[in-house]
Amino acid sequence: RDFGVPTGLVNNAAINPAVESGMGGFTRLENLSVETWNRELAVGLTGAMLCSKIFGSMMVESRTPGSLVHIASDHGVIAPNQNLYKVEGIDEKNQAVKPITYSVVKHGLIGLSRYLSTYWSSQGIRSNSICPGGVRNNQNQDFLEKFNRLVPLGRPAEPDEYRGALVFLLSDESSYMTGANLVIDGGRSVW
């Protein structure tokens, strides 16, 4: 009401348990409850669909061109390397892993983005996704050393290194871009 019809939406909600915090076996598929599965998909994927539906419909009704940007992850194009989280001396069945729900949601966001790129294209609404790689966030040194060996640039991203891509996709500078998935992972998915 105060600002009029939005011209951009960024879908960035997700439940991402910090594997590095030592949460143990609960993240493993064998221990995953249907309730956890449903909750994490509801936040990350259903939430993105609902926000896209509401904001996209507003743009269509008001004949306002716009841009939908979905924040996926490098885990939307590659499987997590569970060795990153492995802790020596802990049984395999108790090792923390990147949960399956995280990857499923991130793959789903790319699919949602591609679907929406054709759905409202005739109304001037674009839809793209970004797959950021790991971000430096006080991880322990052991984790960082393992991670850095998996990335051609040899380091995680700094928190502000995705800002330019996001601004680009929301702006008219990307007016002929829809259905694209920008992978910005320091080269990790190349290997």
PDB file of C-alpha atoms in Angstrom:
ATOM      1  CA  ARG A   1       0.000   0.000   0.000  1.00  0.00           C
ATOM      2  CA  ASP A   2       2.680   2.504   0.937  1.00  0.00           C
ATOM      3  CA  PHE A   3       5.079   1.821  -1.926  1.00  0.00           C
ATOM      4  CA  GLY A   4       2.896   0.515  -4.757  1.00  0.00           C
ATOM      5  CA  VAL A   5       3.373  -2.697  -6.695  1.00  0.00           C
ATOM      6  CA  PRO A   6       6.825  -4.225  -6.194  1.00  0.00           C
ATOM      7  CA  THR A   7       8.987  -4.778  -9.240  1.00  0.00           C
ATOM      8  CA  GLY A   8      11.259  -7.340  -7.633  1.00  0.00           C
ATOM      9  CA  LEU A   9      11.110 -10.322  -5.315  1.00  0.00           C
ATOM     10  CA  VAL A  10      13.990 -12.231  -3.741  1.00  0.00           C
ATOM     11  CA  ASN A  11      13.084 -15.678  -2.410  1.00  0.00           C
ATOM     12  CA  ASN A  12      15.763 -16.493   0.145  1.00  0.00           C
ATOM     13  CA  ALA A  13      14.050 -18.346   2.999  1.00  0.00           C
ATOM     14  CA  ALA A  14      15.400 -21.741   4.033  1.00  0.00           C
ATOM     15  CA  ILE A  15      16.048 -23.871   7.050  1.00  0.00           C
ATOM     16  CA  ASN A  16      19.737 -24.684   6.958  1.00  0.00           C
ATOM     17  CA  PRO A  17      20.958 -26.543  10.034  1.00  0.00           C
ATOM     18  CA  ALA A  18      24.585 -25.663  10.674  1.00  0.00           C
ATOM     19  CA  VAL A  19      26.314 -28.989  10.236  1.00  0.00           C
ATOM     20  CA  GLU A  20      29.496 -27.480  11.638  1.00  0.00           C
ATOM     21  CA  SER A  21      27.823 -27.018  15.045  1.00  0.00           C
ATOM     22  CA  GLY A  22      28.010 -30.768  15.650  1.00  0.00           C
ATOM     23  CA  MET A  23      24.314 -31.592  15.533  1.00  0.00           C
ATOM     24  CA  GLY A  24      25.141 -35.230  14.950  1.00  0.00           C
ATOM     25  CA  GLY A  25      23.023 -38.010  13.554  1.00  0.00           C
ATOM     26  CA  PHE A  26      19.665 -36.215  13.456  1.00  0.00           C
ATOM     27  CA  THR A  27      20.542 -34.748  10.057  1.00  0.00           C
ATOM     28  CA  ARG A  28      21.017 -38.183   8.544  1.00  0.00           C
ATOM     29  CA  LEU A  29      18.362 -39.537   6.177  1.00  0.00           C
ATOM     30  CA  GLU A  30      17.847 -42.600   8.356  1.00  0.00           C
ATOM     31  CA  ASN A  31      16.727 -40.336  11.222  1.00  0.00           C
ATOM     32  CA  LEU A  32      14.788 -37.731   9.236  1.00  0.00           C
ATOM     33  CA  SER A  33      11.178 -37.438  10.311  1.00  0.00           C
ATOM     34  CA  VAL A  34       8.401 -36.724   7.844  1.00  0.00           C
ATOM     35  CA  GLU A  35       7.538 -33.702   9.998  1.00  0.00           C
ATOM     36  CA  THR A  36      11.043 -32.260   9.538  1.00  0.00           C
ATOM     37  CA  TRP A  37      10.917 -33.010   5.797  1.00  0.00           C
ATOM     38  CA  ASN A  38       7.545 -31.270   5.441  1.00  0.00           C
ATOM     39  CA  ARG A  39       8.558 -28.253   7.556  1.00  0.00           C
ATOM     40  CA  GLU A  40      11.797 -27.641   5.662  1.00  0.00           C
ATOM     41  CA  LEU A  41      10.122 -28.006   2.254  1.00  0.00           C
ATOM     42  CA  ALA A  42       7.280 -25.751   3.417  1.00  0.00           C
ATOM     43  CA  VAL A  43       9.685 -22.969   4.372  1.00  0.00           C
ATOM     44  CA  GLY A  44      12.122 -23.237   1.467  1.00  0.00           C
ATOM     45  CA  LEU A  45       9.986 -24.326  -1.468  1.00  0.00           C
ATOM     46  CA  THR A  46       6.321 -23.797  -0.669  1.00  0.00           C
ATOM     47  CA  GLY A  47       7.149 -20.375   0.778  1.00  0.00           C
ATOM     48  CA  ALA A  48       8.951 -19.391  -2.435  1.00  0.00           C
ATOM     49  CA  MET A  49       6.012 -20.580  -4.537  1.00  0.00           C
ATOM     50  CA  LEU A  50       3.519 -18.633  -2.420  1.00  0.00           C
ATOM     51  CA  CYS A  51       5.577 -15.421  -2.463  1.00  0.00           C
ATOM     52  CA  SER A  52       6.068 -15.769  -6.233  1.00  0.00           C
ATOM     53  CA  LYS A  53       2.344 -16.362  -6.698  1.00  0.00           C
ATOM     54  CA  ILE A  54       1.369 -13.309  -4.650  1.00  0.00           C
ATOM     55  CA  PHE A  55       3.986 -10.872  -5.945  1.00  0.00           C
ATOM     56  CA  GLY A  56       3.859 -12.160  -9.525  1.00  0.00           C
ATOM     57  CA  SER A  57       0.069 -11.888  -9.577  1.00  0.00           C
ATOM     58  CA  MET A  58       0.286  -8.308  -8.294  1.00  0.00           C
ATOM     59  CA  MET A  59       2.698  -7.453 -11.106  1.00  0.00           C
ATOM     60  CA  VAL A  60       0.430  -9.087 -13.703  1.00  0.00           C
ATOM     61  CA  GLU A  61      -2.732  -7.373 -12.421  1.00  0.00           C
ATOM     62  CA  SER A  62      -1.092  -3.949 -12.465  1.00  0.00           C
ATOM     63  CA  ARG A  63       0.757  -4.590 -15.754  1.00  0.00           C
ATOM     64  CA  THR A  64       4.056  -3.929 -13.977  1.00  0.00           C
ATOM     65  CA  PRO A  65       7.081  -5.758 -15.404  1.00  0.00           C
ATOM     66  CA  GLY A  66       9.287  -7.273 -12.745  1.00  0.00           C
ATOM     67  CA  SER A  67      11.925  -9.735 -11.700  1.00  0.00           C
ATOM     68  CA  LEU A  68      11.733 -12.786  -9.451  1.00  0.00           C
ATOM     69  CA  VAL A  69      15.056 -14.030  -8.077  1.00  0.00           C
ATOM     70  CA  HIS A  70      15.328 -17.338  -6.258  1.00  0.00           C
ATOM     71  CA  ILE A  71      18.377 -17.966  -4.074  1.00  0.00           C
ATOM     72  CA  ALA A  72      19.308 -21.621  -4.538  1.00  0.00           C
ATOM     73  CA  SER A  73      22.769 -22.977  -3.687  1.00  0.00           C
ATOM     74  CA  ASP A  74      25.664 -24.816  -5.248  1.00  0.00           C
ATOM     75  CA  HIS A  75      23.860 -27.776  -3.630  1.00  0.00           C
ATOM     76  CA  GLY A  76      21.144 -27.140  -6.192  1.00  0.00           C
ATOM     77  CA  VAL A  77      23.523 -28.261  -8.960  1.00  0.00           C
ATOM     78  CA  ILE A  78      25.924 -30.598  -7.136  1.00  0.00           C
ATOM     79  CA  ALA A  79      25.513 -33.044  -4.279  1.00  0.00           C
ATOM     80  CA  PRO A  80      26.989 -32.077  -0.925  1.00  0.00           C
ATOM     81  CA  ASN A  81      30.423 -33.489  -0.241  1.00  0.00           C
ATOM     82  CA  GLN A  82      29.674 -35.083   3.121  1.00  0.00           C
ATOM     83  CA  ASN A  83      33.406 -35.501   3.806  1.00  0.00           C
ATOM     84  CA  LEU A  84      33.477 -31.782   4.590  1.00  0.00           C
ATOM     85  CA  TYR A  85      31.523 -32.428   7.770  1.00  0.00           C
ATOM     86  CA  LYS A  86      33.157 -35.683   8.842  1.00  0.00           C
ATOM     87  CA  VAL A  87      34.695 -35.663  12.311  1.00  0.00           C
ATOM     88  CA  GLU A  88      37.383 -38.205  13.140  1.00  0.00           C
ATOM     89  CA  GLY A  89      36.470 -40.654  15.901  1.00  0.00           C
ATOM     90  CA  ILE A  90      32.696 -40.516  15.370  1.00  0.00           C
ATOM     91  CA  ASP A  91      30.808 -43.542  13.981  1.00  0.00           C
ATOM     92  CA  GLU A  92      29.498 -43.149  10.442  1.00  0.00           C
ATOM     93  CA  LYS A  93      25.892 -43.439  11.643  1.00  0.00           C
ATOM     94  CA  ASN A  94      26.434 -40.523  14.051  1.00  0.00           C
ATOM     95  CA  GLN A  95      28.282 -38.226  11.661  1.00  0.00           C
ATOM     96  CA  ALA A  96      26.533 -34.955  10.859  1.00  0.00           C
ATOM     97  CA  VAL A  97      25.680 -34.490   7.188  1.00  0.00           C
ATOM     98  CA  LYS A  98      24.182 -31.767   5.054  1.00  0.00           C
ATOM     99  CA  PRO A  99      20.499 -32.740   5.244  1.00  0.00           C
ATOM    100  CA  ILE A 100      18.720 -34.072   2.165  1.00  0.00           C
ATOM    101  CA  THR A 101      16.020 -31.423   2.528  1.00  0.00           C
ATOM    102  CA  TYR A 102      18.502 -28.619   1.873  1.00  0.00           C
ATOM    103  CA  SER A 103      19.554 -30.046  -1.499  1.00  0.00           C
ATOM    104  CA  VAL A 104      15.990 -30.956  -2.485  1.00  0.00           C
ATOM    105  CA  VAL A 105      14.773 -27.418  -1.741  1.00  0.00           C
ATOM    106  CA  LYS A 106      17.653 -25.818  -3.644  1.00  0.00           C
ATOM    107  CA  HIS A 107      17.124 -28.070  -6.696  1.00  0.00           C
ATOM    108  CA  GLY A 108      13.416 -27.273  -6.476  1.00  0.00           C
ATOM    109  CA  LEU A 109      14.034 -23.525  -6.471  1.00  0.00           C
ATOM    110  CA  ILE A 110      15.887 -23.789  -9.766  1.00  0.00           C
ATOM    111  CA  GLY A 111      12.925 -25.713 -11.209  1.00  0.00           C
ATOM    112  CA  LEU A 112      10.453 -23.178  -9.819  1.00  0.00           C
ATOM    113  CA  SER A 113      12.458 -20.349 -11.311  1.00  0.00           C
ATOM    114  CA  ARG A 114      12.583 -21.978 -14.737  1.00  0.00           C
ATOM    115  CA  TYR A 115       8.865 -22.723 -14.659  1.00  0.00           C
ATOM    116  CA  LEU A 116       8.024 -19.134 -13.738  1.00  0.00           C
ATOM    117  CA  SER A 117      10.355 -17.797 -16.437  1.00  0.00           C
ATOM    118  CA  THR A 118       7.865 -18.996 -19.050  1.00  0.00           C
ATOM    119  CA  TYR A 119       4.668 -18.659 -17.047  1.00  0.00           C
ATOM    120  CA  TRP A 120       4.492 -14.844 -16.931  1.00  0.00           C
ATOM    121  CA  SER A 121       6.985 -14.020 -19.675  1.00  0.00           C
ATOM    122  CA  SER A 122       4.358 -12.396 -21.906  1.00  0.00           C
ATOM    123  CA  GLN A 123       3.599  -9.983 -19.051  1.00  0.00           C
ATOM    124  CA  GLY A 124       7.242  -8.922 -18.760  1.00  0.00           C
ATOM    125  CA  ILE A 125       8.010 -10.844 -15.590  1.00  0.00           C
ATOM    126  CA  ARG A 126      11.401 -12.502 -15.523  1.00  0.00           C
ATOM    127  CA  SER A 127      12.513 -15.297 -13.208  1.00  0.00           C
ATOM    128  CA  ASN A 128      16.096 -16.339 -12.537  1.00  0.00           C
ATOM    129  CA  SER A 129      18.030 -18.123  -9.822  1.00  0.00           C
ATOM    130  CA  ILE A 130      21.414 -17.749  -8.183  1.00  0.00           C
ATOM    131  CA  CYS A 131      23.455 -20.672  -6.854  1.00  0.00           C
ATOM    132  CA  PRO A 132      25.911 -19.230  -4.365  1.00  0.00           C
ATOM    133  CA  GLY A 133      28.684 -21.366  -2.995  1.00  0.00           C
ATOM    134  CA  GLY A 134      29.863 -21.452   0.601  1.00  0.00           C
ATOM    135  CA  VAL A 135      30.202 -18.180   2.489  1.00  0.00           C
ATOM    136  CA  ARG A 136      32.799 -17.413   5.142  1.00  0.00           C
ATOM    137  CA  ASN A 137      30.950 -17.398   8.456  1.00  0.00           C
ATOM    138  CA  ASN A 138      33.217 -18.238  11.396  1.00  0.00           C
ATOM    139  CA  GLN A 139      33.711 -21.857  10.315  1.00  0.00           C
ATOM    140  CA  ASN A 140      36.447 -23.737  12.126  1.00  0.00           C
ATOM    141  CA  GLN A 141      39.866 -24.029  10.512  1.00  0.00           C
ATOM    142  CA  ASP A 142      39.575 -27.766   9.804  1.00  0.00           C
ATOM    143  CA  PHE A 143      36.362 -27.225   7.843  1.00  0.00           C
ATOM    144  CA  LEU A 144      37.834 -24.264   5.932  1.00  0.00           C
ATOM    145  CA  GLU A 145      40.938 -26.233   4.933  1.00  0.00           C
ATOM    146  CA  LYS A 146      38.784 -29.073   3.560  1.00  0.00           C
ATOM    147  CA  PHE A 147      36.431 -26.639   1.826  1.00  0.00           C
ATOM    148  CA  ASN A 148      39.220 -24.571   0.259  1.00  0.00           C
ATOM    149  CA  ARG A 149      40.669 -27.696  -1.399  1.00  0.00           C
ATOM    150  CA  LEU A 150      37.323 -28.223  -3.194  1.00  0.00           C
ATOM    151  CA  VAL A 151      37.155 -24.712  -4.667  1.00  0.00           C
ATOM    152  CA  PRO A 152      39.376 -23.617  -7.569  1.00  0.00           C
ATOM    153  CA  LEU A 153      39.576 -20.081  -6.117  1.00  0.00           C
ATOM    154  CA  GLY A 154      40.726 -21.706  -2.858  1.00  0.00           C
ATOM    155  CA  ARG A 155      38.361 -19.931  -0.479  1.00  0.00           C
ATOM    156  CA  PRO A 156      34.725 -19.364   0.463  1.00  0.00           C
ATOM    157  CA  ALA A 157      32.909 -16.230  -0.642  1.00  0.00           C
ATOM    158  CA  GLU A 158      32.807 -13.141   1.497  1.00  0.00           C
ATOM    159  CA  PRO A 159      29.245 -12.224   2.565  1.00  0.00           C
ATOM    160  CA  ASP A 160      28.948  -9.318   0.109  1.00  0.00           C
ATOM    161  CA  GLU A 161      30.272 -11.064  -3.006  1.00  0.00           C
ATOM    162  CA  TYR A 162      26.799 -11.997  -4.272  1.00  0.00           C
ATOM    163  CA  ARG A 163      25.362  -8.510  -4.060  1.00  0.00           C
ATOM    164  CA  GLY A 164      26.294  -7.498  -7.627  1.00  0.00           C
ATOM    165  CA  ALA A 165      24.612 -10.538  -9.176  1.00  0.00           C
ATOM    166  CA  LEU A 166      21.449  -9.951  -7.180  1.00  0.00           C
ATOM    167  CA  VAL A 167      21.273  -6.257  -8.099  1.00  0.00           C
ATOM    168  CA  PHE A 168      21.906  -7.173 -11.753  1.00  0.00           C
ATOM    169  CA  LEU A 169      19.065  -9.718 -11.842  1.00  0.00           C
ATOM    170  CA  LEU A 170      16.624  -7.322 -10.168  1.00  0.00           C
ATOM    171  CA  SER A 171      17.528  -4.432 -12.475  1.00  0.00           C
ATOM    172  CA  ASP A 172      16.721  -3.594 -16.077  1.00  0.00           C
ATOM    173  CA  GLU A 173      20.356  -4.435 -16.911  1.00  0.00           C
ATOM    174  CA  SER A 174      19.205  -8.062 -17.129  1.00  0.00           C
ATOM    175  CA  SER A 175      16.017  -7.254 -19.060  1.00  0.00           C
ATOM    176  CA  TYR A 176      16.627 -10.000 -21.633  1.00  0.00           C
ATOM    177  CA  MET A 177      17.542 -12.648 -19.077  1.00  0.00           C
ATOM    178  CA  THR A 178      15.019 -15.163 -17.805  1.00  0.00           C
ATOM    179  CA  GLY A 179      15.182 -18.822 -16.893  1.00  0.00           C
ATOM    180  CA  ALA A 180      18.891 -18.530 -16.133  1.00  0.00           C
ATOM    181  CA  ASN A 181      20.711 -20.000 -13.177  1.00  0.00           C
ATOM    182  CA  LEU A 182      23.837 -18.093 -12.168  1.00  0.00           C
ATOM    183  CA  VAL A 183      26.294 -20.392 -10.432  1.00  0.00           C
ATOM    184  CA  ILE A 184      28.646 -18.293  -8.307  1.00  0.00           C
ATOM    185  CA  ASP A 185      30.673 -20.813  -6.349  1.00  0.00           C
ATOM    186  CA  GLY A 186      34.346 -19.997  -6.858  1.00  0.00           C
ATOM    187  CA  GLY A 187      34.441 -22.811  -9.427  1.00  0.00           C
ATOM    188  CA  ARG A 188      33.465 -25.580  -7.015  1.00  0.00           C
ATOM    189  CA  SER A 189      30.883 -27.128  -9.342  1.00  0.00           C
ATOM    190  CA  VAL A 190      33.448 -27.259 -12.165  1.00  0.00           C
ATOM    191  CA  TRP A 191      35.380 -29.969 -10.336  1.00  0.00           C
TER     192      TRP A 191
END
